[in-house]
Amino acid sequence: MSDEQNNPNIFLWVLRGLTSAFLLGYLVNIYLAMYVGEFYPSGNLVEDLLGVVFLIIFGLAYYLMWIRKEILTGTVFILWYAALWPAEIMVGGETFKDSPIPGILILIIGILFLVYRFGTRKNHDND
């Protein structure tokens, strides 16, 4: 293993910081929905299960990020965001007012993880 693989550069640390900030916001949002707004559990089993499933998938990607599996991390974050749209439409139905716009940050971070990994692989192959 090269020294670069053991010591990630500043770009990877920025991605980790942004993802950690998003996770913190995600957890605060869940807390506010559960305890302050009393929206959770909502009585809609599908909505409640989707919230838990999305949190687990996000947690998996977050774990993969810290064990340096950038390709898997990027892929899971992109799939997480892609799954938000049909889930939001299914749960919202005709009253679809909310959109997963805040999740765009995670989509971009997922793409940047892939760019980072393929960029470091290309640079490593050129050496």
PDB file of C-alpha atoms in Angstrom:
ATOM      1  CA  MET A   1       0.000   0.000   0.000  1.00  0.00           C
ATOM      2  CA  SER A   2       1.340   3.394  -0.931  1.00  0.00           C
ATOM      3  CA  ASP A   3       1.706   6.256   1.518  1.00  0.00           C
ATOM      4  CA  GLU A   4      -1.052   8.189  -0.289  1.00  0.00           C
ATOM      5  CA  GLN A   5      -3.546   5.395   0.351  1.00  0.00           C
ATOM      6  CA  ASN A   6      -2.715   5.402   4.059  1.00  0.00           C
ATOM      7  CA  ASN A   7      -2.798   9.213   4.391  1.00  0.00           C
ATOM      8  CA  PRO A   8      -5.721  10.734   2.488  1.00  0.00           C
ATOM      9  CA  ASN A   9      -5.270  14.216   1.077  1.00  0.00           C
ATOM     10  CA  ILE A  10      -7.181  17.353   2.003  1.00  0.00           C
ATOM     11  CA  PHE A  11      -9.806  16.759  -0.708  1.00  0.00           C
ATOM     12  CA  LEU A  12     -10.896  13.526   0.947  1.00  0.00           C
ATOM     13  CA  TRP A  13     -10.973  15.200   4.364  1.00  0.00           C
ATOM     14  CA  VAL A  14     -13.211  17.958   2.982  1.00  0.00           C
ATOM     15  CA  LEU A  15     -15.577  15.329   1.572  1.00  0.00           C
ATOM     16  CA  ARG A  16     -15.607  13.564   4.926  1.00  0.00           C
ATOM     17  CA  GLY A  17     -16.320  16.835   6.731  1.00  0.00           C
ATOM     18  CA  LEU A  18     -19.189  17.758   4.410  1.00  0.00           C
ATOM     19  CA  THR A  19     -20.673  14.285   4.738  1.00  0.00           C
ATOM     20  CA  SER A  20     -20.373  14.420   8.523  1.00  0.00           C
ATOM     21  CA  ALA A  21     -22.105  17.814   8.564  1.00  0.00           C
ATOM     22  CA  PHE A  22     -24.899  16.428   6.386  1.00  0.00           C
ATOM     23  CA  LEU A  23     -25.253  13.413   8.694  1.00  0.00           C
ATOM     24  CA  LEU A  24     -25.492  15.717  11.691  1.00  0.00           C
ATOM     25  CA  GLY A  25     -28.219  17.714   9.951  1.00  0.00           C
ATOM     26  CA  TYR A  26     -29.977  14.490   8.990  1.00  0.00           C
ATOM     27  CA  LEU A  27     -29.974  13.292  12.601  1.00  0.00           C
ATOM     28  CA  VAL A  28     -31.112  16.694  13.903  1.00  0.00           C
ATOM     29  CA  ASN A  29     -33.957  16.630  11.389  1.00  0.00           C
ATOM     30  CA  ILE A  30     -35.000  13.176  12.602  1.00  0.00           C
ATOM     31  CA  TYR A  31     -34.809  14.341  16.219  1.00  0.00           C
ATOM     32  CA  LEU A  32     -36.935  17.396  15.504  1.00  0.00           C
ATOM     33  CA  ALA A  33     -39.474  15.318  13.587  1.00  0.00           C
ATOM     34  CA  MET A  34     -39.715  12.731  16.356  1.00  0.00           C
ATOM     35  CA  TYR A  35     -39.654  14.734  19.536  1.00  0.00           C
ATOM     36  CA  VAL A  36     -40.484  18.320  18.706  1.00  0.00           C
ATOM     37  CA  GLY A  37     -42.883  17.982  15.798  1.00  0.00           C
ATOM     38  CA  GLU A  38     -44.222  14.573  16.812  1.00  0.00           C
ATOM     39  CA  PHE A  39     -44.300  13.575  13.136  1.00  0.00           C
ATOM     40  CA  TYR A  40     -42.598  10.255  13.755  1.00  0.00           C
ATOM     41  CA  PRO A  41     -44.005   7.695  13.984  1.00  0.00           C
ATOM     42  CA  SER A  42     -46.504   9.171  11.594  1.00  0.00           C
ATOM     43  CA  GLY A  43     -48.976   6.324  11.463  1.00  0.00           C
ATOM     44  CA  ASN A  44     -47.955   5.663   7.880  1.00  0.00           C
ATOM     45  CA  LEU A  45     -45.905   2.466   8.084  1.00  0.00           C
ATOM     46  CA  VAL A  46     -44.376   2.890   4.621  1.00  0.00           C
ATOM     47  CA  GLU A  47     -43.127   6.378   5.424  1.00  0.00           C
ATOM     48  CA  ASP A  48     -41.684   5.264   8.754  1.00  0.00           C
ATOM     49  CA  LEU A  49     -39.940   2.247   7.222  1.00  0.00           C
ATOM     50  CA  LEU A  50     -38.517   4.302   4.367  1.00  0.00           C
ATOM     51  CA  GLY A  51     -37.057   6.770   6.850  1.00  0.00           C
ATOM     52  CA  VAL A  52     -35.311   3.972   8.714  1.00  0.00           C
ATOM     53  CA  VAL A  53     -34.112   2.284   5.506  1.00  0.00           C
ATOM     54  CA  PHE A  54     -32.661   5.534   4.167  1.00  0.00           C
ATOM     55  CA  LEU A  55     -30.911   6.187   7.460  1.00  0.00           C
ATOM     56  CA  ILE A  56     -29.380   2.685   7.413  1.00  0.00           C
ATOM     57  CA  ILE A  57     -28.220   3.072   3.807  1.00  0.00           C
ATOM     58  CA  PHE A  58     -26.720   6.468   4.611  1.00  0.00           C
ATOM     59  CA  GLY A  59     -25.007   4.969   7.671  1.00  0.00           C
ATOM     60  CA  LEU A  60     -23.550   2.192   5.507  1.00  0.00           C
ATOM     61  CA  ALA A  61     -22.113   4.711   3.058  1.00  0.00           C
ATOM     62  CA  TYR A  62     -20.784   6.781   5.955  1.00  0.00           C
ATOM     63  CA  TYR A  63     -19.023   3.707   7.367  1.00  0.00           C
ATOM     64  CA  LEU A  64     -17.584   2.845   3.945  1.00  0.00           C
ATOM     65  CA  MET A  65     -16.288   6.401   3.673  1.00  0.00           C
ATOM     66  CA  TRP A  66     -14.235   6.067   6.851  1.00  0.00           C
ATOM     67  CA  ILE A  67     -12.750   2.694   5.904  1.00  0.00           C
ATOM     68  CA  ARG A  68     -11.582   4.201   2.591  1.00  0.00           C
ATOM     69  CA  LYS A  69     -13.835   2.423   0.121  1.00  0.00           C
ATOM     70  CA  GLU A  70     -14.341   5.464  -2.084  1.00  0.00           C
ATOM     71  CA  ILE A  71     -15.890   3.659  -5.063  1.00  0.00           C
ATOM     72  CA  LEU A  72     -18.483   1.915  -2.893  1.00  0.00           C
ATOM     73  CA  THR A  73     -19.092   5.100  -0.908  1.00  0.00           C
ATOM     74  CA  GLY A  74     -19.740   7.151  -4.027  1.00  0.00           C
ATOM     75  CA  THR A  75     -21.966   4.477  -5.525  1.00  0.00           C
ATOM     76  CA  VAL A  76     -24.059   4.054  -2.361  1.00  0.00           C
ATOM     77  CA  PHE A  77     -24.473   7.832  -1.954  1.00  0.00           C
ATOM     78  CA  ILE A  78     -25.603   8.165  -5.579  1.00  0.00           C
ATOM     79  CA  LEU A  79     -28.041   5.260  -5.207  1.00  0.00           C
ATOM     80  CA  TRP A  80     -29.289   6.731  -1.908  1.00  0.00           C
ATOM     81  CA  TYR A  81     -30.100   9.996  -3.646  1.00  0.00           C
ATOM     82  CA  ALA A  82     -31.629   8.250  -6.666  1.00  0.00           C
ATOM     83  CA  ALA A  83     -33.934   6.274  -4.357  1.00  0.00           C
ATOM     84  CA  LEU A  84     -35.133   9.458  -2.628  1.00  0.00           C
ATOM     85  CA  TRP A  85     -37.140  10.630  -5.624  1.00  0.00           C
ATOM     86  CA  PRO A  86     -39.463   7.638  -6.087  1.00  0.00           C
ATOM     87  CA  ALA A  87     -39.773   7.254  -2.316  1.00  0.00           C
ATOM     88  CA  GLU A  88     -40.725  10.914  -1.919  1.00  0.00           C
ATOM     89  CA  ILE A  89     -43.267  10.686  -4.727  1.00  0.00           C
ATOM     90  CA  MET A  90     -44.697   7.445  -3.315  1.00  0.00           C
ATOM     91  CA  VAL A  91     -45.026   8.865   0.194  1.00  0.00           C
ATOM     92  CA  GLY A  92     -46.109  12.359  -0.861  1.00  0.00           C
ATOM     93  CA  GLY A  93     -48.525  11.216  -3.533  1.00  0.00           C
ATOM     94  CA  GLU A  94     -50.578  14.040  -4.959  1.00  0.00           C
ATOM     95  CA  THR A  95     -49.435  16.385  -2.214  1.00  0.00           C
ATOM     96  CA  PHE A  96     -45.821  16.130  -3.344  1.00  0.00           C
ATOM     97  CA  LYS A  97     -44.529  19.421  -1.960  1.00  0.00           C
ATOM     98  CA  ASP A  98     -41.189  18.433  -0.547  1.00  0.00           C
ATOM     99  CA  SER A  99     -38.403  17.477  -2.834  1.00  0.00           C
ATOM    100  CA  PRO A 100     -35.115  15.862  -1.946  1.00  0.00           C
ATOM    101  CA  ILE A 101     -33.236  19.018  -2.959  1.00  0.00           C
ATOM    102  CA  PRO A 102     -31.008  18.953   0.166  1.00  0.00           C
ATOM    103  CA  GLY A 103     -29.867  15.503  -0.920  1.00  0.00           C
ATOM    104  CA  ILE A 104     -28.190  17.048  -3.969  1.00  0.00           C
ATOM    105  CA  LEU A 105     -25.195  17.715  -1.714  1.00  0.00           C
ATOM    106  CA  ILE A 106     -24.862  13.963  -1.131  1.00  0.00           C
ATOM    107  CA  LEU A 107     -25.254  13.278  -4.862  1.00  0.00           C
ATOM    108  CA  ILE A 108     -22.409  15.706  -5.560  1.00  0.00           C
ATOM    109  CA  ILE A 109     -20.312  14.212  -2.750  1.00  0.00           C
ATOM    110  CA  GLY A 110     -20.935  10.717  -4.144  1.00  0.00           C
ATOM    111  CA  ILE A 111     -19.767  11.833  -7.579  1.00  0.00           C
ATOM    112  CA  LEU A 112     -16.720  13.534  -6.051  1.00  0.00           C
ATOM    113  CA  PHE A 113     -15.794  10.328  -4.205  1.00  0.00           C
ATOM    114  CA  LEU A 114     -15.782   8.504  -7.537  1.00  0.00           C
ATOM    115  CA  VAL A 115     -13.802  11.296  -9.201  1.00  0.00           C
ATOM    116  CA  TYR A 116     -11.311  11.265  -6.319  1.00  0.00           C
ATOM    117  CA  ARG A 117     -10.813   7.516  -6.469  1.00  0.00           C
ATOM    118  CA  PHE A 118     -10.479   7.282 -10.230  1.00  0.00           C
ATOM    119  CA  GLY A 119      -8.237  10.371 -10.246  1.00  0.00           C
ATOM    120  CA  THR A 120      -5.859   8.916  -7.655  1.00  0.00           C
ATOM    121  CA  ARG A 121      -5.835   5.606  -9.499  1.00  0.00           C
ATOM    122  CA  LYS A 122      -4.972   7.364 -12.780  1.00  0.00           C
ATOM    123  CA  ASN A 123      -2.215   9.407 -11.090  1.00  0.00           C
ATOM    124  CA  HIS A 124      -0.866   6.283  -9.410  1.00  0.00           C
ATOM    125  CA  ASP A 125      -0.776   4.420 -12.752  1.00  0.00           C
ATOM    126  CA  ASN A 126       1.164   7.288 -14.379  1.00  0.00           C
ATOM    127  CA  ASP A 127       3.940   7.137 -11.754  1.00  0.00           C
TER     128      ASP A 127
END
